[in-house]
Coordinates of C-alpha atoms and ligand atoms in Angstrom, one line a residue:
M1 CA 0.0 0.0 0.0
A2 CA 0.9 3.6 -0.5
L3 CA 2.4 4.5 2.8
R4 CA 4.0 1.2 3.4
N5 CA 5.7 1.4 0.0
G6 CA 6.8 4.9 0.7
V7 CA 8.1 4.1 4.1
S8 CA 9.9 0.9 3.1
F9 CA 11.4 2.7 0.2
L10 CA 12.8 5.3 2.5
R11 CA 14.1 2.6 4.8
L12 CA 15.6 1.0 1.8
L13 CA 17.2 4.3 0.8
T14 CA 18.7 4.7 4.2
L15 CA 20.0 1.2 4.3
R16 CA 21.4 1.4 0.8
Q17 CA 23.0 4.7 1.6
S18 CA 24.7 3.4 4.8
A19 CA 25.6 0.2 2.9
R20 CA 27.2 2.4 0.2
L21 CA 29.0 4.5 2.8
L22 CA 30.1 1.4 4.6
T23 CA 31.2 -0.7 1.7
T24 CA 32.8 1.9 -0.5
H25 CA 34.4 3.9 2.2
T26 CA 34.9 1.9 5.4
R27 CA 35.5 -1.6 6.7
P28 CA 33.0 -1.7 9.6
E29 CA 34.1 -5.1 10.8
L30 CA 37.5 -3.5 11.6
Q31 CA 35.8 -0.8 13.6
N32 CA 34.8 -1.4 17.2
G33 CA 34.3 -5.1 16.4
G34 CA 31.4 -4.1 14.1
K35 CA 29.4 -2.7 17.1
L36 CA 27.6 0.6 17.0
A37 CA 28.9 3.5 19.1
E38 CA 26.6 4.0 22.1
F39 CA 26.5 7.8 22.5
P40 CA 23.2 9.0 24.1
G41 CA 22.7 11.2 21.0
A42 CA 23.4 8.6 18.3
K43 CA 23.8 4.9 17.8
A44 CA 26.0 4.6 14.7
P45 CA 29.0 2.9 13.3
Y46 CA 32.5 4.3 13.6
V47 CA 34.5 5.0 10.4
T48 CA 38.0 6.2 9.7
E49 CA 37.2 8.0 6.5
M50 CA 35.9 11.6 6.9
R51 CA 33.0 12.1 4.5
F52 CA 30.6 15.0 4.6
L53 CA 27.1 14.4 3.4
D54 CA 25.0 16.6 1.3
E55 CA 21.7 16.3 -0.7
T56 CA 23.5 14.5 -3.5
S57 CA 24.4 11.7 -1.0
Y58 CA 20.9 10.4 -1.3
D59 CA 18.5 9.6 -4.2
P60 CA 15.6 12.0 -4.5
I61 CA 12.5 10.9 -2.6
P62 CA 10.1 9.4 -5.2
I63 CA 6.7 10.8 -5.9
Y64 CA 3.8 8.3 -5.4
R65 CA 1.1 8.4 -8.0
V66 CA -1.9 6.3 -9.1
L67 CA -3.1 8.1 -12.3
D68 CA -1.2 9.1 -15.4
N69 CA -2.1 12.4 -17.2
S70 CA -4.8 10.7 -19.2
G71 CA -6.6 9.6 -16.1
E72 CA -5.6 6.0 -16.5
V73 CA -4.7 3.9 -13.4
I74 CA -1.0 2.9 -13.8
D75 CA -1.1 -0.1 -11.4
R76 CA -4.5 -1.6 -10.7
N77 CA -3.4 -2.7 -7.2
E78 CA -3.2 1.0 -6.3
E79 CA -6.7 2.0 -7.4
P80 CA -8.5 3.1 -4.3
N81 CA -11.7 1.5 -3.3
I82 CA -14.0 4.5 -3.3
D83 CA -17.7 4.1 -4.0
N84 CA -19.1 5.7 -7.2
D85 CA -21.2 8.4 -5.4
S86 CA -18.2 9.5 -3.3
L87 CA -15.9 9.6 -6.4
V88 CA -18.4 11.9 -8.2
N89 CA -18.8 13.9 -5.0
I90 CA -15.0 14.4 -4.9
Y91 CA -15.0 15.6 -8.5
K92 CA -18.0 17.8 -8.1
T93 CA -16.5 19.5 -5.0
M94 CA -13.3 20.2 -7.0
A95 CA -15.2 21.7 -9.9
Q96 CA -17.4 23.7 -7.6
L97 CA -14.4 25.1 -5.8
S98 CA -12.9 26.3 -9.1
Q99 CA -16.2 28.0 -10.0
M100 CA -16.4 29.7 -6.6
D101 CA -12.8 30.9 -7.0
K102 CA -13.5 32.5 -10.4
I103 CA -16.5 34.4 -9.1
L104 CA -15.1 35.5 -5.8
Y105 CA -11.8 36.6 -7.4
E106 CA -13.8 38.7 -9.8
S107 CA -15.9 40.1 -7.0
Q108 CA -12.8 41.4 -5.3
R109 CA -11.7 43.0 -8.6
Q110 CA -15.0 44.8 -8.7
G111 CA -14.5 46.1 -5.2
R112 CA -17.2 44.1 -3.6
I113 CA -14.9 42.2 -1.2
S114 CA -11.6 43.3 0.2
F115 CA -9.4 40.3 -0.6
Y116 CA -9.4 36.8 -2.0
M117 CA -7.1 33.8 -2.6
T118 CA -7.7 31.1 -5.3
N119 CA -7.0 27.4 -5.1
Y120 CA -6.4 26.7 -8.8
G121 CA -4.2 23.6 -9.4
E122 CA -4.5 22.5 -5.8
E123 CA -8.0 21.2 -5.8
G124 CA -6.8 17.5 -5.9
V125 CA -4.6 17.8 -2.8
Q126 CA -7.4 19.5 -0.9
V127 CA -10.4 17.4 -1.8
G128 CA -8.5 14.1 -2.1
S129 CA -7.1 14.5 1.4
A130 CA -10.4 15.6 2.9
A131 CA -12.1 12.5 1.5
A132 CA -9.6 10.3 3.4
L133 CA -10.4 11.9 6.8
Q134 CA -13.2 11.2 9.3
P135 CA -15.6 13.9 10.4
Q136 CA -14.3 13.8 14.0
D137 CA -10.7 14.6 12.8
L138 CA -9.6 18.1 13.6
V139 CA -8.3 20.3 10.7
F140 CA -5.7 23.0 11.1
A141 CA -5.5 24.7 7.7
Q142 CA -3.2 27.4 6.3
Y143 CA -5.6 29.4 4.0
R144 CA -5.4 27.6 0.6
E145 CA -7.5 24.6 1.6
V146 CA -11.0 25.6 0.7
G147 CA -11.6 22.2 -0.9
V148 CA -11.1 20.6 2.5
I149 CA -13.6 23.0 4.0
L150 CA -16.2 22.5 1.3
Y151 CA -15.9 18.7 1.4
R152 CA -16.4 18.6 5.1
G153 CA -19.7 20.3 4.7
M154 CA -19.4 24.1 5.0
T155 CA -21.7 25.5 2.4
V156 CA -20.9 28.0 -0.3
T157 CA -23.3 30.3 1.5
E158 CA -21.4 30.1 4.7
L159 CA -18.1 30.7 2.9
V160 CA -19.5 33.7 0.9
N161 CA -21.0 35.2 4.1
Q162 CA -17.5 35.0 5.6
C163 CA -15.9 36.8 2.7
Y164 CA -18.6 39.5 2.8
G165 CA -18.3 39.8 6.6
N166 CA -22.0 40.1 7.1
H167 CA -23.9 39.2 10.3
E168 CA -24.2 35.5 9.2
D169 CA -20.4 35.2 9.1
P170 CA -19.6 33.1 12.2
G171 CA -16.5 35.2 12.7
K172 CA -18.7 38.4 12.7
G173 CA -16.6 40.1 10.1
R174 CA -13.6 40.3 12.4
A175 CA -11.2 38.5 10.1
M176 CA -10.2 39.1 6.5
P177 CA -11.9 37.1 3.7
V178 CA -10.9 33.4 3.4
H179 CA -10.2 33.0 7.1
Y180 CA -12.9 30.4 7.6
G181 CA -13.6 28.2 10.6
S182 CA -16.3 25.8 11.8
K183 CA -16.7 24.3 15.2
Q184 CA -19.4 22.0 13.8
H185 CA -17.1 20.6 11.1
N186 CA -14.0 20.5 13.3
I187 CA -12.1 23.2 11.3
V188 CA -10.0 25.5 13.5
S189 CA -10.3 29.1 12.3
I190 CA -7.5 30.1 9.9
S191 CA -5.1 32.7 11.1
S192 CA -2.8 34.7 8.8
P193 CA 0.6 34.5 10.5
L194 CA 2.3 31.6 8.8
A195 CA 2.9 28.2 10.6
T196 CA 1.3 29.3 13.9
Q197 CA -1.2 26.5 13.3
M198 CA 1.6 23.9 13.3
P199 CA 2.6 23.7 17.0
Q200 CA -1.1 24.2 17.9
A201 CA -2.0 21.1 15.8
V202 CA 0.6 19.0 17.6
G203 CA -0.7 20.1 21.0
A204 CA -4.2 19.2 19.9
A205 CA -3.0 15.8 18.6
Y206 CA -1.2 15.2 21.9
A207 CA -4.4 16.0 23.8
F208 CA -6.3 13.5 21.7
K209 CA -3.8 10.8 22.4
R210 CA -4.3 11.2 26.1
Q211 CA -8.0 10.5 25.8
A212 CA -9.3 7.0 26.4
N213 CA -10.4 5.2 23.2
N214 CA -9.2 8.0 21.0
D215 CA -10.5 7.8 17.4
R216 CA -9.4 11.2 16.2
I217 CA -6.3 12.5 14.5
V218 CA -5.3 16.0 13.6
I219 CA -4.4 17.1 10.1
C220 CA -2.2 20.1 9.7
Y221 CA -1.9 21.7 6.3
F222 CA 1.0 24.1 5.5
G223 CA 2.8 25.5 2.5
E224 CA 6.5 24.9 1.6
G225 CA 7.1 28.6 2.3
A226 CA 5.5 28.3 5.8
A227 CA 7.9 25.4 6.4
S228 CA 10.8 27.9 6.7
E229 CA 9.2 29.3 9.8
G230 CA 10.8 28.3 13.2
D231 CA 7.4 27.2 14.3
A232 CA 7.4 24.5 11.6
F233 CA 10.5 22.9 12.9
A234 CA 9.3 23.1 16.5
A235 CA 6.0 21.4 15.5
L236 CA 7.7 18.6 13.6
N237 CA 10.2 17.9 16.3
F238 CA 7.5 18.0 19.1
A239 CA 5.3 15.7 17.1
A240 CA 8.1 13.2 16.7
T241 CA 9.3 13.3 20.3
L242 CA 5.9 13.4 21.9
D243 CA 4.5 10.7 19.5
A244 CA 1.5 12.8 18.5
P245 CA -1.1 11.4 16.0
V246 CA -0.9 14.2 13.5
V247 CA -0.7 14.1 9.7
F248 CA 1.3 17.0 8.4
L249 CA 0.3 17.8 4.9
C250 CA 2.7 20.1 3.1
R251 CA 1.3 21.6 -0.1
N252 CA 4.5 22.2 -2.0
N253 CA 3.1 24.4 -4.9
G254 CA 6.5 25.8 -6.0
Y255 CA 5.9 29.4 -4.7
A256 CA 5.6 31.4 -1.5
I257 CA 4.1 34.6 -3.0
S258 CA 7.0 35.6 -5.3
T259 CA 9.7 33.3 -3.8
P260 CA 10.1 30.2 -5.8
S261 CA 10.9 27.0 -4.0
S262 CA 14.4 27.1 -5.6
E263 CA 15.1 30.1 -3.3
Q264 CA 13.0 28.9 -0.4
Y265 CA 15.2 25.9 0.6
R266 CA 18.1 23.7 -0.3
G267 CA 17.9 19.9 -0.2
D268 CA 15.2 17.5 -1.3
G269 CA 12.1 19.5 -0.5
I270 CA 10.1 19.3 2.7
A271 CA 9.8 15.4 2.6
A272 CA 13.5 15.1 3.3
R273 CA 13.0 16.7 6.7
G274 CA 10.7 13.9 7.9
P275 CA 13.1 11.0 8.2
A276 CA 15.8 13.4 9.5
L277 CA 13.4 14.0 12.5
G278 CA 12.3 10.4 12.8
I279 CA 8.9 11.1 11.1
T280 CA 7.3 8.5 8.8
T281 CA 7.1 10.3 5.4
L282 CA 5.7 10.0 1.9
R283 CA 5.9 12.2 -1.1
V284 CA 2.9 12.2 -3.4
D285 CA 1.8 13.7 -6.7
G286 CA -0.6 16.4 -5.6
T287 CA -2.2 16.7 -9.0
D288 CA -3.4 13.1 -8.6
T289 CA -6.4 13.2 -6.4
L290 CA -6.5 9.4 -6.0
A291 CA -2.8 9.2 -4.9
V292 CA -3.4 11.9 -2.3
Y293 CA -6.5 10.0 -1.1
N294 CA -4.5 6.8 -0.7
A295 CA -1.6 8.6 1.0
V296 CA -3.8 10.4 3.5
K297 CA -6.0 7.4 4.2
K298 CA -2.9 5.3 5.0
A299 CA -1.2 8.1 6.9
R300 CA -4.4 8.6 9.1
A301 CA -4.5 4.9 9.9
F302 CA -0.8 4.8 10.7
A303 CA -1.0 7.9 13.0
L304 CA -4.0 6.6 14.9
E305 CA -2.7 3.0 15.3
N306 CA 0.8 4.0 16.3
N307 CA 0.2 7.4 18.0
K308 CA 2.9 8.8 15.7
P309 CA 3.1 11.7 13.2
V310 CA 3.3 11.3 9.5
L311 CA 4.5 13.8 7.0
V312 CA 3.1 13.9 3.5
E313 CA 4.6 16.2 0.9
A314 CA 2.2 16.8 -1.9
M315 CA 3.9 18.2 -5.0
N316 CA 1.9 20.5 -7.2
Y317 CA 1.8 24.0 -8.7
R318 CA 0.0 27.2 -7.7
V319 CA -1.7 28.1 -10.9
G320 CA -3.3 31.3 -9.8
H321 CA -1.7 34.5 -8.4
H322 CA -0.8 34.3 -4.7
S323 CA -3.8 36.4 -3.8
T324 CA -5.7 39.5 -5.1
S325 CA -2.7 41.5 -3.9
D326 CA -0.3 39.8 -6.3
D327 CA 0.4 39.7 -10.0
S328 CA 2.5 36.6 -10.6
T329 CA 3.4 37.4 -14.2
A330 CA 6.0 39.8 -12.6
Y331 CA 8.1 36.8 -11.5
R332 CA 7.1 33.8 -13.6
S333 CA 6.4 33.1 -17.3
V334 CA 3.0 32.6 -18.8
E335 CA 4.4 29.5 -20.5
E336 CA 5.3 28.0 -17.1
I337 CA 1.8 28.5 -15.9
E338 CA 0.3 27.1 -19.1
K339 CA 2.3 23.9 -18.8
W340 CA 0.7 23.1 -15.4
T341 CA -2.8 24.2 -16.5
K342 CA -2.8 22.0 -19.6
D343 CA -1.2 18.7 -18.7
E344 CA -1.3 18.6 -15.0
S345 CA -4.7 19.8 -14.0
P346 CA -6.0 17.7 -11.1
I347 CA -9.6 18.4 -12.2
Q348 CA -9.0 17.3 -15.7
K349 CA -7.2 14.1 -14.6
L350 CA -10.0 13.1 -12.3
K351 CA -12.6 13.9 -14.9
L352 CA -10.9 11.7 -17.5
Y353 CA -10.7 8.9 -14.9
L354 CA -14.5 9.2 -14.1
E355 CA -15.3 9.3 -17.8
R356 CA -13.3 6.1 -18.4
K357 CA -15.4 4.5 -15.6
G358 CA -18.6 5.7 -17.2
L359 CA -19.4 7.9 -14.1
W360 CA -19.3 11.3 -15.8
S361 CA -19.9 13.0 -19.1
D362 CA -19.3 16.3 -20.8
E363 CA -23.1 17.1 -20.6
E364 CA -23.1 16.4 -16.8
D365 CA -20.0 18.5 -16.5
K366 CA -21.5 21.5 -18.3
A367 CA -24.6 21.3 -16.2
W368 CA -22.7 21.0 -13.0
L369 CA -20.4 23.9 -13.8
K370 CA -23.4 26.1 -14.6
E371 CA -25.3 25.0 -11.5
S372 CA -22.2 25.8 -9.3
R373 CA -21.6 29.1 -10.9
D374 CA -25.2 30.2 -10.6
N375 CA -25.3 29.1 -7.0
V376 CA -22.2 31.3 -6.1
V377 CA -23.6 34.3 -8.0
K378 CA -27.0 34.0 -6.3
T379 CA -25.3 33.5 -2.9
M380 CA -23.1 36.5 -3.4
Q381 CA -26.0 38.7 -4.3
D382 CA -27.8 37.6 -1.1
A383 CA -24.7 38.0 1.0
E384 CA -24.3 41.6 -0.2
K385 CA -27.8 42.5 0.9
K386 CA -27.4 41.1 4.4
Q387 CA -26.7 43.5 7.2
K388 CA -23.2 43.8 8.7
P389 CA -22.8 42.5 12.3
H390 CA -23.7 44.9 15.1
W391 CA -20.7 47.1 15.7
K392 CA -20.4 45.9 19.3
E393 CA -19.4 42.4 17.9
M394 CA -16.1 44.0 17.2
L395 CA -15.3 44.0 20.9
E396 CA -17.5 41.1 22.1
E397 CA -16.4 37.4 22.2
V398 CA -12.8 38.4 22.0
Y399 CA -12.1 37.8 25.7
H400 CA -14.1 35.5 27.9
D401 CA -14.7 38.5 30.2
M402 CA -14.5 41.9 28.5
P403 CA -11.6 43.8 30.1
P404 CA -12.4 47.2 31.7
R405 CA -10.6 49.1 29.0
L406 CA -12.7 47.6 26.3
Q407 CA -15.9 48.2 28.3
K408 CA -14.8 51.8 28.5
Q409 CA -14.2 52.1 24.7
M410 CA -17.6 50.5 24.1
Q411 CA -19.4 53.1 26.2
Q412 CA -17.5 55.9 24.5
M413 CA -18.4 54.5 21.1
E414 CA -22.1 54.3 22.2
Q415 CA -22.1 58.0 23.2
H416 CA -20.3 59.0 20.1
L417 CA -22.8 57.2 17.8
K418 CA -25.7 58.7 19.7
K419 CA -24.4 62.2 19.1
Y420 CA -23.1 61.8 15.5
K421 CA -25.3 59.0 14.1
E422 CA -26.1 60.9 10.9
H423 CA -22.4 60.6 9.9
Y424 CA -22.5 56.8 9.9
P425 CA -24.3 54.2 7.6
L426 CA -25.8 52.6 10.7
N427 CA -28.7 51.1 8.7
Q428 CA -26.2 48.7 7.1
Y429 CA -25.4 47.3 10.5
Q430 CA -27.5 45.2 12.9
S431 CA -28.8 47.2 15.8
D432 CA -29.9 46.5 19.4
Ligands
TPP1 C1 4.9 34.9 9.7 C2 4.5 35.4 8.4 N1 5.4 35.9 7.5 C3 5.0 36.4 6.3 C4 3.7 36.4 6.0 C5 3.3 36.9 4.6 N2 2.9 35.8 3.7 C6 1.6 35.4 3.6 S1 1.4 34.1 2.6 C7 3.0 34.0 2.3 C8 3.6 32.9 1.5 C9 3.4 31.5 2.0 O1 3.7 30.5 1.1 P1 3.4 29.0 1.2 O2 3.5 28.6 2.7 O3 4.2 28.3 0.3 O4 1.9 28.9 0.9 P2 1.1 29.2 -0.5 O5 0.7 30.6 -0.5 O6 2.1 28.8 -1.6 O7 -0.1 28.3 -0.5 C10 3.7 35.0 3.0 C11 5.2 35.2 3.0 C12 2.8 35.9 6.9 N3 1.5 35.8 6.6 N4 3.2 35.4 8.1
MG2 MG1 3.8 27.6 -1.6

């Protein structure tokens, strides 16, 4: 199976490497009688040849995949056992996400919302991984994981309400667009500072482990750029040493705003950090939804059974601009973007797979795209008409007990609004 293959391959690599080191450079039987040194910090053989290691000392970590670019399963043994309704649901969620992205991106361009981030090219990582989870699992996302959120049951209406910050936004307009969260669906609210979710995810997983009959894991999504934060290292190391049942899912999409991964790190990506820290690791083709599904399903089972973390690095490409504040043609070529849009689209690959199985057709596709588009447009028009939250929400529910200084500001604001109400669009806000 996916993970076992990945893991055993890594073990194989390590063994082969040490064999290469030992056979070509040393004679271990002459060293210490062949026994490993017993330092508290390392159990390893002694050698007499000084040899520094670098990334070329190891083969690149391979990328697990199930589908080829024409949507054909490469090895029948790896085809996941997903029922037809779920397969179609996975595809429909991916296509719906892409429609939602188009319309909300445009709505920011028209000045109707303040900010937006698209998920183009990463729909497969998001929805494929979400389909492999259980509803009780806890999700810590970065911000480009809306497919996970949709698949877990948050509706387009709820997401659009958040982007518009109206009174039906559970966050009451306090956060920027795309900072979703849902207690009901076990999705921790997204926060902008990169990698802060990672140590929090490990803490949550550790808490789950301590509960009797635990049946939950934590999944923690992060980008390859966020992986450069100190918090990322702390999280990985804590997860390894505390044996926390957390699946780290790195979306390596090649860019962190304008910084390409070639400038972000040296070495073999993010996956190489897993074995270095003692974390079971797999690298997967993120444009292949079925491969991501297999990887996360196996990773989840492994984390839960063994109370250990797993790192999955999903390789893909950020097709859209970083956000509405970015123009990516300033730092990458249109040809590069086109290559990934044409041959490596996760939506297209899964569509071809479904068509081969007789589960989907061009007509159904057209109808679904239109239905999803119409739904977002209608939801957006409704969201715009809804009142904004009461201005007091700005200060409420931030602290369990409102501190005196905030109480004072609230009273001052109340008096101010009484006196100068004609200067404020108060009819757009909910009132007492
Ligand atoms: C601590 C911190 N530093 C910088 C930023 C600004 N910032 C927001 S997103 C981003 C890029 C992150 O890239 P990556 O983790 O690869 O995710 P991607 O956008 O590619 O999905 C940066 C630098 C931030 N939000 N937080
Ligand atoms: Mg990135």
